[in-house]
CSV table of C-alpha atoms in Angstrom, one decimal:
chain,number,residue,atom,x,y,z
A,126,MET,CA,-59.9,-185.2,-40.4
A,127,GLN,CA,-56.7,-184.6,-42.4
A,128,LYS,CA,-55.3,-180.7,-42.2
A,129,ILE,CA,-52.4,-179.5,-44.6
A,130,THR,CA,-50.7,-176.6,-44.5
A,131,LEU,CA,-49.7,-174.3,-47.3
A,132,LEU,CA,-47.1,-171.8,-47.8
A,133,ILE,CA,-46.9,-169.9,-51.3
A,134,ASN,CA,-44.9,-166.8,-52.9
A,135,CYS,CA,-45.5,-165.8,-56.6
A,136,PRO,CA,-45.2,-163.0,-58.9
A,137,ASP,CA,-48.6,-160.5,-57.6
A,138,ARG,CA,-51.5,-160.2,-60.0
A,139,LYS,CA,-55.0,-160.2,-59.6
A,140,GLY,CA,-57.1,-163.2,-58.4
A,141,ILE,CA,-54.8,-165.2,-56.1
A,142,VAL,CA,-56.6,-165.5,-53.4
A,143,THR,CA,-60.4,-166.2,-55.2
A,144,THR,CA,-58.6,-168.8,-57.2
A,145,ILE,CA,-57.3,-170.5,-55.1
A,146,THR,CA,-59.6,-170.8,-52.6
A,147,HIS,CA,-62.3,-171.7,-54.9
A,148,TYR,CA,-60.3,-174.5,-56.3
A,149,ILE,CA,-60.4,-175.7,-52.6
A,150,LEU,CA,-63.4,-175.7,-51.7
A,151,GLN,CA,-64.0,-177.9,-55.2
A,152,LEU,CA,-62.9,-180.5,-53.1
A,153,SER,CA,-65.2,-180.0,-50.4
A,154,GLY,CA,-61.8,-178.3,-48.3
A,155,ASN,CA,-62.2,-175.9,-45.1
A,156,ILE,CA,-60.3,-172.9,-44.8
A,157,VAL,CA,-59.7,-172.1,-41.3
A,158,TYR,CA,-56.3,-169.7,-42.0
A,159,LEU,CA,-55.6,-167.7,-43.9
A,160,ASP,CA,-53.2,-164.8,-44.6
A,161,GLN,CA,-51.5,-163.3,-47.0
A,162,HIS,CA,-48.9,-160.2,-48.0
A,163,VAL,CA,-47.7,-158.0,-51.4
A,164,ASP,CA,-44.2,-156.9,-51.7
A,165,ARG,CA,-45.2,-154.0,-53.7
A,166,GLN,CA,-41.4,-153.3,-54.7
A,167,GLU,CA,-41.0,-156.3,-55.8
A,168,SER,CA,-44.3,-156.5,-57.0
A,169,VAL,CA,-44.4,-160.4,-55.0
A,170,PHE,CA,-47.5,-162.4,-54.0
A,171,PHE,CA,-47.6,-164.2,-50.3
A,172,MET,CA,-49.6,-166.2,-48.3
A,173,ARG,CA,-50.8,-168.7,-46.0
A,174,LEU,CA,-53.8,-171.3,-46.0
A,175,GLU,CA,-55.2,-173.8,-43.8
A,176,CYS,CA,-56.6,-176.5,-44.8
A,177,GLU,CA,-58.7,-179.1,-43.6
A,178,PHE,CA,-59.8,-181.8,-45.3
A,179,GLU,CA,-62.6,-184.3,-43.9
A,180,SER,CA,-63.4,-187.2,-46.5
A,181,SER,CA,-61.6,-190.5,-45.8
A,182,GLU,CA,-59.9,-190.5,-49.7
A,183,PHE,CA,-58.9,-187.3,-49.0
A,184,SER,CA,-54.4,-187.8,-50.2
A,185,ILE,CA,-52.1,-185.2,-49.6
A,186,ALA,CA,-49.6,-186.7,-52.0
A,187,GLU,CA,-52.8,-186.4,-55.1
A,188,PHE,CA,-53.6,-182.8,-53.7
A,189,GLU,CA,-50.1,-182.0,-54.0
A,190,ASN,CA,-49.6,-183.1,-57.7
A,191,GLN,CA,-53.3,-181.7,-58.8
A,192,PHE,CA,-52.5,-178.5,-57.1
A,193,ALA,CA,-49.3,-178.1,-59.1
A,194,ALA,CA,-50.1,-179.3,-62.4
A,195,LYS,CA,-53.2,-176.6,-62.0
A,196,PHE,CA,-51.2,-173.7,-60.6
A,197,LYS,CA,-47.7,-174.0,-60.7
A,198,GLU,CA,-46.4,-173.2,-63.9
A,199,ASP,CA,-49.6,-170.8,-65.0
A,200,TYR,CA,-49.4,-168.7,-61.5
A,201,LYS,CA,-45.2,-169.0,-61.6
A,202,LEU,CA,-45.9,-170.0,-58.1
A,203,THR,CA,-43.5,-172.0,-55.5
A,204,TYR,CA,-45.1,-173.6,-53.1
A,205,GLN,CA,-44.9,-175.1,-49.8
A,206,LEU,CA,-47.4,-178.4,-48.7
A,207,TYR,CA,-47.8,-179.4,-45.3
A,208,ASP,CA,-49.6,-182.3,-43.0
A,209,ALA,CA,-50.5,-179.6,-40.2
A,210,LEU,CA,-51.0,-182.8,-37.4
A,211,TYR,CA,-47.3,-184.3,-38.5
A,212,LYS,CA,-44.9,-183.7,-35.2
A,213,PRO,CA,-41.2,-183.0,-37.1
A,214,LYS,CA,-38.6,-184.1,-35.3
A,215,LEU,CA,-35.6,-181.9,-34.0
A,216,ALA,CA,-31.4,-182.3,-33.6
A,217,LEU,CA,-30.8,-179.9,-30.9
A,218,PHE,CA,-26.9,-179.3,-30.8
A,219,VAL,CA,-25.3,-177.5,-27.6
A,220,SER,CA,-22.1,-177.0,-26.1
A,221,LYS,CA,-21.4,-175.9,-22.6
A,222,TYR,CA,-24.1,-173.6,-22.1
A,223,ASP,CA,-27.0,-175.2,-20.7
A,224,HIS,CA,-29.5,-172.3,-20.5
A,225,CYS,CA,-31.7,-172.7,-23.6
A,226,LEU,CA,-31.2,-176.4,-23.8
A,227,TYR,CA,-33.0,-176.4,-20.2
A,228,ASP,CA,-35.4,-173.7,-21.9
A,229,LEU,CA,-36.6,-175.9,-25.3
A,230,LEU,CA,-36.4,-179.8,-23.4
A,231,GLY,CA,-38.9,-177.5,-20.3
A,232,ARG,CA,-41.4,-176.6,-23.4
A,233,TYR,CA,-41.0,-180.3,-25.2
A,234,ALA,CA,-41.8,-181.8,-21.5
A,235,SER,CA,-44.6,-179.1,-21.1
A,236,GLY,CA,-46.2,-179.9,-24.4
A,237,GLU,CA,-45.5,-176.8,-25.6
A,238,LEU,CA,-43.2,-177.8,-28.8
A,239,PRO,CA,-45.2,-180.3,-30.4
A,240,VAL,CA,-42.4,-181.7,-31.8
A,241,GLU,CA,-40.0,-185.1,-31.1
A,242,ILE,CA,-36.7,-184.7,-29.7
A,243,PRO,CA,-34.7,-187.6,-30.6
A,244,LEU,CA,-30.9,-186.7,-30.4
A,245,ILE,CA,-29.3,-184.3,-28.9
A,246,ILE,CA,-25.6,-183.3,-30.3
A,247,SER,CA,-22.4,-182.0,-28.8
A,248,ASN,CA,-18.5,-180.8,-28.7
A,249,HIS,CA,-18.5,-181.4,-24.6
A,250,ARG,CA,-20.0,-183.9,-22.0
A,251,ASP,CA,-21.3,-181.6,-20.3
A,252,LEU,CA,-24.7,-181.4,-20.6
A,253,GLU,CA,-25.0,-184.8,-21.1
A,254,ILE,CA,-26.4,-185.2,-17.9
A,255,VAL,CA,-29.4,-182.2,-18.6
A,256,ALA,CA,-30.0,-185.1,-21.7
A,257,LYS,CA,-30.4,-188.3,-19.2
A,258,ARG,CA,-32.8,-185.8,-16.8
A,259,PHE,CA,-35.3,-185.8,-20.1
A,260,ASP,CA,-34.5,-189.3,-21.1
A,261,ILE,CA,-33.3,-188.1,-24.8
A,262,PRO,CA,-30.3,-189.8,-26.0
A,263,PHE,CA,-26.7,-187.8,-26.2
A,264,LYS,CA,-24.1,-188.2,-28.5
A,265,TYR,CA,-21.0,-186.8,-28.0
A,266,ILE,CA,-19.0,-185.8,-31.2
A,267,PRO,CA,-15.8,-184.1,-30.1
A,268,VAL,CA,-14.4,-181.3,-33.0
A,269,THR,CA,-10.9,-179.8,-33.7
A,270,LYS,CA,-9.5,-178.5,-36.5
A,271,GLU,CA,-7.8,-181.2,-37.3
A,272,THR,CA,-10.8,-183.3,-37.1
A,273,LYS,CA,-14.1,-181.3,-38.2
A,274,LYS,CA,-14.8,-182.3,-41.3
A,275,GLN,CA,-14.9,-186.0,-39.8
A,276,ALA,CA,-16.9,-184.9,-36.8
A,277,GLU,CA,-19.7,-182.7,-39.6
A,278,ALA,CA,-19.7,-186.4,-41.5
A,279,GLU,CA,-20.6,-188.0,-38.1
A,280,GLN,CA,-23.3,-185.8,-37.2
A,281,ILE,CA,-24.6,-185.3,-41.0
A,282,LYS,CA,-25.2,-189.7,-40.2
A,283,SER,CA,-26.9,-189.3,-36.7
A,284,ILE,CA,-29.1,-186.4,-38.3
A,285,ARG,CA,-29.7,-188.7,-41.6
A,286,GLU,CA,-30.2,-192.2,-39.6
A,287,HIS,CA,-33.2,-190.5,-37.0
A,288,ASN,CA,-34.8,-188.6,-39.8
A,289,ILE,CA,-34.6,-185.0,-38.3
A,290,ASP,CA,-36.6,-181.9,-39.9
A,291,LEU,CA,-35.3,-179.4,-38.0
A,292,ILE,CA,-31.6,-178.6,-36.2
A,293,VAL,CA,-31.6,-175.9,-33.7
A,294,LEU,CA,-28.1,-175.2,-32.6
A,295,ALA,CA,-29.1,-173.9,-28.6
A,296,ARG,CA,-25.4,-172.0,-28.7
A,297,TYR,CA,-23.7,-174.2,-30.1
A,298,MET,CA,-20.5,-173.0,-29.8
A,299,GLN,CA,-19.0,-174.3,-33.0
A,300,ILE,CA,-18.7,-172.3,-37.0
A,301,ILE,CA,-20.8,-174.6,-38.8
A,302,SER,CA,-19.4,-175.3,-42.3
A,303,ASP,CA,-20.0,-174.6,-46.5
A,304,ASP,CA,-20.7,-178.0,-46.3
A,305,PHE,CA,-23.4,-179.2,-43.6
A,306,VAL,CA,-25.4,-176.2,-44.4
A,307,ALA,CA,-25.7,-177.1,-47.6
A,308,ASN,CA,-27.2,-180.3,-46.7
A,309,PHE,CA,-29.6,-178.7,-44.4
A,310,LYS,CA,-30.8,-175.3,-46.1
A,311,HIS,CA,-33.4,-173.8,-44.2
A,312,GLN,CA,-33.5,-176.1,-41.9
A,313,ILE,CA,-30.9,-175.1,-39.3
A,314,ILE,CA,-32.5,-172.5,-36.6
A,315,ASN,CA,-29.2,-170.6,-34.4
A,316,ILE,CA,-29.5,-168.3,-31.5
A,317,HIS,CA,-27.3,-165.4,-31.9
A,318,HIS,CA,-26.2,-163.3,-28.5
A,319,SER,CA,-26.6,-159.4,-30.0
A,320,PHE,CA,-28.9,-157.6,-31.6
A,321,LEU,CA,-27.9,-158.4,-35.4
A,322,PRO,CA,-26.3,-157.0,-36.8
A,323,ALA,CA,-24.5,-154.8,-34.2
A,324,PHE,CA,-22.1,-156.3,-31.8
A,325,ILE,CA,-21.1,-159.5,-33.5
A,326,GLY,CA,-18.1,-162.0,-31.8
A,327,ALA,CA,-17.1,-163.3,-29.0
A,328,LYS,CA,-17.9,-161.4,-26.5
A,329,PRO,CA,-21.1,-158.6,-27.7
A,330,TYR,CA,-22.4,-158.0,-23.7
A,331,HIS,CA,-18.8,-156.6,-23.2
A,332,ALA,CA,-18.5,-154.4,-26.4
A,333,ALA,CA,-22.2,-153.3,-26.0
A,334,PHE,CA,-21.5,-151.8,-22.1
A,335,GLU,CA,-18.7,-150.3,-23.1
A,336,ARG,CA,-20.1,-148.8,-25.9
A,337,GLY,CA,-23.3,-147.4,-23.2
A,338,VAL,CA,-26.0,-148.8,-25.4
A,339,LYS,CA,-29.0,-148.6,-23.6
A,340,ILE,CA,-30.9,-151.8,-25.1
A,341,ILE,CA,-29.1,-155.1,-25.8
A,342,GLY,CA,-31.2,-157.8,-27.4
A,343,ALA,CA,-30.9,-161.7,-28.9
A,344,THR,CA,-31.5,-162.6,-32.7
A,345,SER,CA,-32.7,-166.1,-33.8
A,346,HIS,CA,-32.1,-167.1,-37.7
A,347,TYR,CA,-31.1,-169.9,-40.6
A,348,VAL,CA,-27.9,-171.0,-40.8
A,349,THR,CA,-26.6,-170.2,-44.1
A,350,ALA,CA,-23.0,-169.6,-46.0
A,351,ASP,CA,-22.2,-166.5,-44.7
A,352,LEU,CA,-21.4,-166.2,-40.7
A,353,ASP,CA,-24.0,-164.1,-39.0
A,354,GLU,CA,-26.3,-163.6,-42.1
A,355,GLY,CA,-29.1,-166.1,-42.6
A,356,PRO,CA,-32.7,-164.7,-42.9
A,357,ILE,CA,-33.9,-163.5,-39.7
A,358,ILE,CA,-37.3,-165.0,-38.1
A,359,GLU,CA,-37.5,-163.3,-34.1
A,360,GLN,CA,-35.6,-160.3,-32.3
A,361,GLU,CA,-36.3,-159.4,-29.5
A,362,ILE,CA,-34.8,-156.3,-26.9
A,363,VAL,CA,-34.9,-155.3,-23.7
A,364,ARG,CA,-33.9,-152.2,-22.1
A,365,VAL,CA,-30.1,-151.6,-20.3
A,366,SER,CA,-28.7,-148.4,-18.2
A,367,HIS,CA,-25.7,-147.2,-17.1
A,368,VAL,CA,-26.7,-149.0,-13.5
A,369,HIS,CA,-26.5,-152.7,-14.9
A,370,SER,CA,-23.1,-154.7,-14.9
A,371,VAL,CA,-21.4,-156.4,-17.3
A,372,GLN,CA,-23.5,-159.6,-15.3
A,373,ASP,CA,-26.7,-157.9,-15.5
A,374,PHE,CA,-26.2,-158.0,-19.8
A,375,ILE,CA,-25.0,-161.5,-19.9
A,376,LEU,CA,-28.7,-162.5,-17.3
A,377,LYS,CA,-30.5,-160.2,-19.0
A,378,GLY,CA,-29.6,-161.2,-22.3
A,379,ARG,CA,-29.8,-165.4,-21.6
A,380,ASP,CA,-33.9,-164.7,-21.1
A,381,LEU,CA,-33.7,-162.9,-24.4
A,382,GLU,CA,-32.0,-165.9,-26.5
A,383,LYS,CA,-34.4,-168.3,-24.4
A,384,ILE,CA,-37.4,-166.6,-25.6
A,385,VAL,CA,-36.0,-165.8,-29.2
A,386,LEU,CA,-35.3,-169.3,-29.8
A,387,ALA,CA,-38.9,-170.7,-28.8
A,388,ARG,CA,-40.3,-168.2,-30.6
A,389,ALA,CA,-38.2,-168.7,-33.8
A,390,ILE,CA,-38.7,-172.3,-33.7
A,391,LYS,CA,-42.8,-172.2,-33.1
A,392,ALA,CA,-42.8,-170.2,-35.8
A,393,HIS,CA,-40.9,-172.7,-38.2
A,394,ILE,CA,-42.7,-176.0,-36.7
A,395,GLU,CA,-46.1,-174.3,-37.5
A,396,HIS,CA,-45.2,-173.7,-40.4
A,397,LYS,CA,-45.8,-169.5,-40.3
A,398,VAL,CA,-41.8,-168.5,-41.8
A,399,LEU,CA,-41.1,-168.0,-45.7
A,400,VAL,CA,-37.5,-167.1,-46.9
A,401,TYR,CA,-37.3,-165.3,-49.7
A,402,GLY,CA,-34.3,-164.1,-51.1
A,403,ASN,CA,-32.3,-163.7,-47.6
A,404,LYS,CA,-35.6,-162.3,-45.8
A,405,THR,CA,-38.5,-163.9,-43.6
A,406,VAL,CA,-42.5,-163.8,-44.4
A,407,ILE,CA,-43.6,-164.4,-40.8
A,408,PHE,CA,-47.4,-165.2,-40.9
A,409,ALA,CA,-49.5,-163.9,-37.8
């Protein structure tokens, strides 16, 4: 059996669901999941389909060619087609903070994240011991203001060599250049230790503490050329009060960061995220 996931967006019109599902039925496909959304303000239709094909002669490449020929021009349709049984390859970028790395590797080792992690890249050696514990190759690439361009070129080379599908910035404390981002559009996920857009910067928990906030949060988003302004995938909050210290804020925040980053990665690898402009449609 072969299984595909199809993400679609196009101008809204009547009959889209019926036409596409009937076409899949004609090919002896079985639709096991369907979710849709209409942005009525923009008049844009979004849909996610999971389909199974039992025929041994079914070809994903042939299906895509036929699907594009039949629908792309007529419906002004943009689509993404995935082999649902393929395990994406992740590269984890880290610096010195270890909480997100431990959490992701724990989920990976337990089978919760159906991915391959062939590479961990860091600008420090501090977390090399963690990589060794999980038997994952660790690549140390130091980054300075003077060597940033060369360092990123080396990072990109490693990513290409390992056929990486998704780059995860698991508290990687470096600003990624526009050139780097341009190579991996919507393939870089970052975790921001703040409920964006509030309290951005190096010490958001300190700023939140000084402001006397009642909630703190974390945000996971795709990285774009605009710093911390990429399409948001996942957010979460926790309540705090005057009885909590800055350290309490940090500990609660780290728990949120782990949860939010893992959720964002899971949504991405399950192809439940459709980026539209600078927003996302997250299917259930």
